[in-house]
């Protein structure tokens, strides 16, 4: 089954998110190893995008997409299994024991 956003085919989850939002995910999340200058430029670009009337609904779109993903994957996300607690060690109550 193929997924299309507009006329573009989304081949991966990253493609789907990028095509849905109209911006690359890295713009909002950053990239591993980015410098302080790169980070400042990225955040500046993000501010300009959010100021553009065309992207005024972007925060709401992101929240909606995140909620849909959580809802779709809730069983896996919230499949919490309690772990057994390790046995507690008793401290020695002997005072003045030789070292």
mmCIF file of C-alpha atoms in Angstrom:
data_model
loop_
_atom_site.group_PDB
_atom_site.id
_atom_site.type_symbol
_atom_site.label_atom_id
_atom_site.label_comp_id
_atom_site.label_asym_id
_atom_site.label_seq_id
_atom_site.Cartn_x
_atom_site.Cartn_y
_atom_site.Cartn_z
ATOM 1 C CA UNK A 1 0.000 0.000 0.000
ATOM 2 C CA UNK A 2 1.359 3.414 -0.928
ATOM 3 C CA UNK A 3 0.819 6.611 1.014
ATOM 4 C CA UNK A 4 0.662 9.972 -0.712
ATOM 5 C CA UNK A 5 0.594 13.451 0.765
ATOM 6 C CA UNK A 6 -0.545 15.692 -2.068
ATOM 7 C CA UNK A 7 1.386 14.440 -5.088
ATOM 8 C CA UNK A 8 4.366 13.180 -3.069
ATOM 9 C CA UNK A 9 4.776 9.574 -1.988
ATOM 10 C CA UNK A 10 5.753 9.010 1.624
ATOM 11 C CA UNK A 11 8.174 6.086 1.621
ATOM 12 C CA UNK A 12 9.141 6.215 5.306
ATOM 13 C CA UNK A 13 7.715 7.539 8.548
ATOM 14 C CA UNK A 14 10.112 10.478 8.286
ATOM 15 C CA UNK A 15 8.806 11.268 4.794
ATOM 16 C CA UNK A 16 5.238 11.109 6.053
ATOM 17 C CA UNK A 17 5.894 13.546 8.902
ATOM 18 C CA UNK A 18 7.897 15.928 6.703
ATOM 19 C CA UNK A 19 5.264 15.934 3.965
ATOM 20 C CA UNK A 20 2.442 16.300 6.497
ATOM 21 C CA UNK A 21 4.054 19.251 8.245
ATOM 22 C CA UNK A 22 5.650 20.825 5.204
ATOM 23 C CA UNK A 23 9.001 21.148 6.965
ATOM 24 C CA UNK A 24 11.815 18.735 7.772
ATOM 25 C CA UNK A 25 11.653 17.237 11.268
ATOM 26 C CA UNK A 26 15.295 18.192 11.889
ATOM 27 C CA UNK A 27 14.294 21.855 11.737
ATOM 28 C CA UNK A 28 12.313 21.398 14.945
ATOM 29 C CA UNK A 29 14.292 18.669 16.694
ATOM 30 C CA UNK A 30 17.818 19.517 15.616
ATOM 31 C CA UNK A 31 20.502 17.211 14.326
ATOM 32 C CA UNK A 32 23.026 15.238 16.295
ATOM 33 C CA UNK A 33 26.327 17.054 16.591
ATOM 34 C CA UNK A 34 25.068 20.448 15.444
ATOM 35 C CA UNK A 35 27.191 23.423 16.456
ATOM 36 C CA UNK A 36 25.926 26.397 18.433
ATOM 37 C CA UNK A 37 25.890 28.437 15.216
ATOM 38 C CA UNK A 38 23.894 25.769 13.379
ATOM 39 C CA UNK A 39 21.445 25.557 16.279
ATOM 40 C CA UNK A 40 20.975 29.340 16.345
ATOM 41 C CA UNK A 41 20.380 29.410 12.562
ATOM 42 C CA UNK A 42 17.925 26.504 12.800
ATOM 43 C CA UNK A 43 15.949 28.153 15.598
ATOM 44 C CA UNK A 44 15.935 31.456 13.713
ATOM 45 C CA UNK A 45 14.520 29.706 10.637
ATOM 46 C CA UNK A 46 11.902 27.995 12.807
ATOM 47 C CA UNK A 47 10.821 31.344 14.273
ATOM 48 C CA UNK A 48 10.444 32.785 10.782
ATOM 49 C CA UNK A 49 8.350 29.815 9.683
ATOM 50 C CA UNK A 50 6.064 30.077 12.715
ATOM 51 C CA UNK A 51 5.581 33.796 11.989
ATOM 52 C CA UNK A 52 4.417 33.018 8.430
ATOM 53 C CA UNK A 53 0.589 33.009 8.216
ATOM 54 C CA UNK A 54 0.738 29.845 6.078
ATOM 55 C CA UNK A 55 2.160 27.906 9.039
ATOM 56 C CA UNK A 56 0.007 29.449 11.761
ATOM 57 C CA UNK A 57 -1.707 26.085 12.357
ATOM 58 C CA UNK A 58 1.594 24.153 12.566
ATOM 59 C CA UNK A 59 1.640 23.795 16.398
ATOM 60 C CA UNK A 60 -1.920 22.441 16.310
ATOM 61 C CA UNK A 61 -1.037 20.114 13.431
ATOM 62 C CA UNK A 62 1.961 18.761 15.350
ATOM 63 C CA UNK A 63 -0.146 18.194 18.466
ATOM 64 C CA UNK A 64 -2.801 16.398 16.395
ATOM 65 C CA UNK A 65 -0.231 14.165 14.682
ATOM 66 C CA UNK A 66 1.423 13.347 18.006
ATOM 67 C CA UNK A 67 -1.955 12.475 19.551
ATOM 68 C CA UNK A 68 -2.815 10.240 16.579
ATOM 69 C CA UNK A 69 0.517 8.416 16.847
ATOM 70 C CA UNK A 70 0.089 7.923 20.590
ATOM 71 C CA UNK A 71 -3.456 6.673 20.087
ATOM 72 C CA UNK A 72 -2.397 4.277 17.325
ATOM 73 C CA UNK A 73 0.499 2.863 19.343
ATOM 74 C CA UNK A 74 -0.943 3.148 22.865
ATOM 75 C CA UNK A 75 -0.891 -0.605 23.582
ATOM 76 C CA UNK A 76 2.853 -0.766 22.891
ATOM 77 C CA UNK A 77 3.623 2.561 24.572
ATOM 78 C CA UNK A 78 1.765 1.770 27.755
ATOM 79 C CA UNK A 79 2.611 -1.905 28.043
ATOM 80 C CA UNK A 80 4.294 -1.462 31.412
ATOM 81 C CA UNK A 81 5.557 -4.531 33.212
ATOM 82 C CA UNK A 82 6.566 -4.190 36.853
ATOM 83 C CA UNK A 83 10.105 -5.326 37.542
ATOM 84 C CA UNK A 84 11.000 -7.486 40.516
ATOM 85 C CA UNK A 85 12.760 -5.550 43.236
ATOM 86 C CA UNK A 86 16.188 -6.842 44.172
ATOM 87 C CA UNK A 87 16.491 -8.381 47.629
ATOM 88 C CA UNK A 88 17.622 -5.868 50.225
ATOM 89 C CA UNK A 89 20.888 -6.516 51.932
ATOM 90 C CA UNK A 90 20.927 -6.335 55.669
ATOM 91 C CA UNK A 91 23.533 -4.133 57.200
ATOM 92 C CA UNK A 92 25.730 -5.604 59.836
ATOM 93 C CA UNK A 93 24.611 -4.435 63.269
ATOM 94 C CA UNK A 94 27.958 -5.274 64.858
ATOM 95 C CA UNK A 95 29.622 -2.188 66.203
ATOM 96 C CA UNK A 96 33.347 -1.952 66.451
ATOM 97 C CA UNK A 97 33.991 -4.930 64.220
ATOM 98 C CA UNK A 98 37.633 -5.293 63.263
ATOM 99 C CA UNK A 99 38.447 -4.049 59.804
#
